[in-house]
Amino acid sequence: MNKLVNSIREAIVLSGLKDGMTVSFHHHLRNGDYVLNMVMEEISNLGIKDLTVNASSLFDVHTPLITHIENNVVTGVGADYISANLGRAFSKGILARPIEFRTHGGRPSDIASGKTPIDVAFIAAPTADAMGNCSGKYGKSACGSLGYAYADAMFAKKTVVITDNLVPYPMQDWSISEDYIDYVVSVDAIGDPKGIVSGTTRITRDPVGLVMASHAAKVIEASGLLKDGFSFQTGAGGASLAAAKFLKDIMLQKGIVGSFGLGGITGYMVDMLKAGCFRNLMDVQCFDLTAVESIKSDPRHKEISAMQYASPNSKSAAVDSLDVVILGATEIDTDFNVNVHTDSNGYIMGGSGGHSDTAAGSKLSMIIAPMFRARLPIVTDRVTCISTPGKDIDVLVTQGGIAVNPKNKELKERLLKAKLPIIDISELKEKTEQITGKPQTLPKGDKVVAEVIGREGDVLDRIYNVL
Amino acid sequence: MNIKKCASAGTMESSDVYVEIKPCDDGIKIELESVVEKQFGEQIKKAVTDVLDETGIENADVRIVDRGALECVIRARVETAVLRGREEI
């Protein structure tokens, strides 16, 4: 049996890809990814039209997709996250059908259930053998975890592995196994290492960020959840990392040993593992070189699939065992609904990723955000787009006070007892507008450019074109 | 009182504003570019006009490049540009 074919073009032809079908991609190579563009160019050259692209995320490196949309090669897009430059183009309404935004848990759930079937999945693999066993941990384009690609590999009708490090069969320590793979292609490069993993993100030195981070750590300490077995997820932003640093200090001082750190993993979470703050890391995506090195060499640092990470229809998912998550927001409204999809002008510049999944699963979901950014207040009457419903958010931490969702009475009492600066979210909004002035609300366009699909499959909100 | 020479104040940093002021003969002209123009455009123009009124400027060509500055910052930058344009500082 020979799965190794000579070119991406040959793999596409053999896969039987035809007009109107769905192709899928995963985003572990992030803004360094070459694979989506290489594949879509060959598909375009073959004259195939009217495809749906189901990608776990799209980055600015994928801007050639715009041309394929203009040429009707691509007429549908699904993603969990779309970065700002590409998002701006989509916000102009270049697609006839709305983009379908899902969460990192909702996407694999819908792939597994057959709601969004994939005809051909393309898996960017930093190392593979000729039968398709593959891993992200090794090779010049190493990205660490391949978590988002598992559902694509397991449920697509045809699966193509594209690698730039073909090794003799069987490769050691594969992640995705050959029984799911139809074809293997060897290419010169699947990505640009500079765009795949970043250097270590530095902890913020901004005094506002440090105040927020210190509040965030104190909220966690006062929540009653910070004890042996504690589990935690945080983002890669400067203030979230600073919060993790303050939390680490508290955990080491009190001798607390947590169970696991979850999510997209940064070097900072690896430091916490090494310092003994956690027994394990559960990793769906590595953000930096330190994380890639750790997942390769430390058995406590375990790769997980997006299904195990966050799917609402898995028999269980790690988010269901999560104590605390720290999340960001571009806006949050007085009902605690959070926007991470658009900026305040309404342009697409992000997406849920695991935001809604971890907010829903965790015992304490915390938003950390400044009162305003470049004069735009964070707290609004109604967010431009509901990415995560307010019922799943427990607390907002800003430099101007901590607002607790009224549904979580126990948390409010605990924080008051700890003498933390509690403020009602409507008062926080007024306090902010006294500094910034009250912004004018913007009119929406009349064309729906994207639908935001919640992790349970309900349409949470619609994003309109920007006038 | 009028502007004697071209002057500027502020920076292009986020949350700051860059103000340029030039002499002219036919009233006040304000050119505004702002990252929050849709949300705060009118309020920014009013703040600029107010400072020009308060400093008694009747003729000036003003260019504002706003990166999301608070109103107090805008007022301070415009006032500084005016004082520099009058060669008072």
Coordinates of C-alpha atoms in Angstrom, one line a residue, chain A residues 344-345 372 374-377 435-440 442 466-467, chain B residues 14-15 35-36 38-40 42-44 67-71 74:
Chain A
S344 CA -15.8 48.8 18.7
N345 CA -16.3 49.8 15.1
F372 CA -11.1 51.9 28.5
A374 CA -7.9 54.4 23.4
R375 CA -10.9 56.3 24.9
L376 CA -13.3 53.5 24.1
P377 CA -15.1 52.2 27.3
I435 CA -13.4 59.9 32.2
T436 CA -13.9 59.1 28.5
G437 CA -17.1 60.9 27.6
K438 CA -20.1 58.9 26.3
P439 CA -19.4 57.4 22.9
Q440 CA -22.0 57.7 20.1
L442 CA -22.8 53.2 15.7
V466 CA -19.6 47.9 8.7
L467 CA -20.9 51.1 7.0
Chain B
S14 CA -1.9 55.3 21.3
S15 CA -4.1 57.3 23.7
V35 CA -9.4 56.2 15.5
V36 CA -12.5 57.0 17.5
K38 CA -17.3 57.7 14.7
Q39 CA -17.7 57.5 18.5
F40 CA -16.2 60.9 19.6
E42 CA -18.1 65.8 17.4
Q43 CA -16.8 65.9 21.0
I44 CA -13.2 66.2 19.8
R67 CA -5.1 58.1 18.6
G68 CA -7.8 57.9 21.3
A69 CA -6.8 60.6 23.6
L70 CA -9.0 61.6 26.6
E71 CA -10.5 65.1 26.4
I74 CA -6.7 66.9 23.7

